[in-house]
Protein backbone atom coordinates (compact mmCIF):
# COMPACT_ATOMS: atom_id res chain seq x y z
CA UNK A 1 -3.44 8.78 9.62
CA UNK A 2 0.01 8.24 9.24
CA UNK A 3 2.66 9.35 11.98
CA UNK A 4 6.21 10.04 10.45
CA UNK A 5 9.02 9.27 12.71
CA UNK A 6 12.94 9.48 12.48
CA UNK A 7 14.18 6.39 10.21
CA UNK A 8 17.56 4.93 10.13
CA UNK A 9 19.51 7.76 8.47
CA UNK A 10 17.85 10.64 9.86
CA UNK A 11 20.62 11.97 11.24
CA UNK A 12 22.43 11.57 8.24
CA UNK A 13 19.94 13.56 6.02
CA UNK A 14 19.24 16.14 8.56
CA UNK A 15 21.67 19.17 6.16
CA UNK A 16 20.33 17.65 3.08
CA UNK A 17 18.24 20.49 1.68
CA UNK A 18 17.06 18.99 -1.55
CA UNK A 19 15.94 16.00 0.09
CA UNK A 20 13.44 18.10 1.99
CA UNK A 21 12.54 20.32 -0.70
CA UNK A 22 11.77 17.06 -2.45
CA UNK A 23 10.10 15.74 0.68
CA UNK A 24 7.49 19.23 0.41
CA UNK A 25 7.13 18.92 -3.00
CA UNK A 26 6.00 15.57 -2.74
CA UNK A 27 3.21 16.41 0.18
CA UNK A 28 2.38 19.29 -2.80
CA UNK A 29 1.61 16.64 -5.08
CA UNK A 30 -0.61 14.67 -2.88
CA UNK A 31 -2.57 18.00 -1.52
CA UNK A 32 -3.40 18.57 -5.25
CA UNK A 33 -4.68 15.25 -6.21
CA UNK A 34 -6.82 15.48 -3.03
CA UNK A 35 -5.15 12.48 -0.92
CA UNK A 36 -3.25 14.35 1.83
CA UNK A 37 -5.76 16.33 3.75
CA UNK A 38 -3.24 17.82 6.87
CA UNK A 39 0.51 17.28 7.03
CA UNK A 40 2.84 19.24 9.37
CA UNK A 41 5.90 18.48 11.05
CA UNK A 42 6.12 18.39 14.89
CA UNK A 43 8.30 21.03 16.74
CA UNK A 44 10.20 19.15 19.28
CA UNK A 45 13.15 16.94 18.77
CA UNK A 46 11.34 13.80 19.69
CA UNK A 47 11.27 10.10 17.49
CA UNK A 48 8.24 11.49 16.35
CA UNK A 49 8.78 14.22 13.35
CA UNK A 50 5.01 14.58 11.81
CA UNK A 51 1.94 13.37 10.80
CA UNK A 52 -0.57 13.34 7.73
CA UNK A 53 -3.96 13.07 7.58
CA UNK A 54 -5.14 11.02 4.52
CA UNK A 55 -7.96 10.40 2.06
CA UNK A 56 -7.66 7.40 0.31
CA UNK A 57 -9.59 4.08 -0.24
CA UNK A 58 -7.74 1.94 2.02
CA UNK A 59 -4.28 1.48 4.40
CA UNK A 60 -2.58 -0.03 1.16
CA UNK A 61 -3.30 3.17 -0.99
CA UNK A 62 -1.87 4.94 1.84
CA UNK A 63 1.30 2.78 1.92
CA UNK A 64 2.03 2.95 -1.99
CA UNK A 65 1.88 6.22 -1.37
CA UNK A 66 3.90 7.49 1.27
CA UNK A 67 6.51 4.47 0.52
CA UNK A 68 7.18 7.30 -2.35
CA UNK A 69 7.82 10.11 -0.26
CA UNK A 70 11.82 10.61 -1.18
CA UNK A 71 12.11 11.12 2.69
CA UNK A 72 11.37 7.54 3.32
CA UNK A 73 12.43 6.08 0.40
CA UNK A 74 16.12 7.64 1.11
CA UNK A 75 15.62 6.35 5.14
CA UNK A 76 15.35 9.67 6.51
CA UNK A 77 11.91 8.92 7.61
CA UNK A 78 9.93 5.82 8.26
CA UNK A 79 5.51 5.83 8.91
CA UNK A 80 3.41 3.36 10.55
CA UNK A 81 -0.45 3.64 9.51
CA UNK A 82 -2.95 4.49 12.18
CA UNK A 83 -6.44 3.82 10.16
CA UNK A 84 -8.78 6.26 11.46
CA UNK A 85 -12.36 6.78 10.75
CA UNK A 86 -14.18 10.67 10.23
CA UNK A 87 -17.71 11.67 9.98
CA UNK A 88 -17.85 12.01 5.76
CA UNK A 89 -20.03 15.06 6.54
CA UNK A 90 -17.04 16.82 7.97
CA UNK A 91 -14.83 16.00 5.03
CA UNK A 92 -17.35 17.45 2.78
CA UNK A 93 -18.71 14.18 1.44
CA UNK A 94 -22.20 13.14 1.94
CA UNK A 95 -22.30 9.39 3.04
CA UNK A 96 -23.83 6.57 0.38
CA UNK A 97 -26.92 5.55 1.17
């Protein structure tokens, strides 16, 4: 899980409509190659601005990963990394045995 909150220029970004098209595009990208599961912004003007739920192998997939978001990269947005376990059954996946 990774919570999205308001970097260092967030403020500065806010009118900067290609950065978030580029920012949605991205999250596009990682829907199709199956490693963002949920994403979605949060409505109130808190520190807090969203949140994705992901599938990968590990917390350092997760970080390559979002540390390309053009939101963060440009300091709009920074994460921190929650790890967070689900039953594989709900994601679909039947567990090794």
């Amino acid at each position: 899980m990774v919570l999205l909150k308001k970097g260092p220029k967030y403020q500065e970004s806010m009118n900067n409509d290609s950065l978030q098209q580029a920012h949605v595009h991205n999250i596009q990208q990682l829907v199709n190659t199956g490693k963002l599961v949920v994403a979605g912004p949060f409505t109130d003007d808190g520190d807090l601005r969203g949140i994705f739920i992901m599938d990968c192998q590990d917390s350092a997939e997760v970080n390559k990963l979002v540390n390309k978001d053009p939101a963060v990269a440009a300091g709009k947005l920074i994460f921190e990394i929650k790890p967070w376990l689900t039953n594989q059954i709900i994601r679909g996946k039947q567990p090794a045995n």
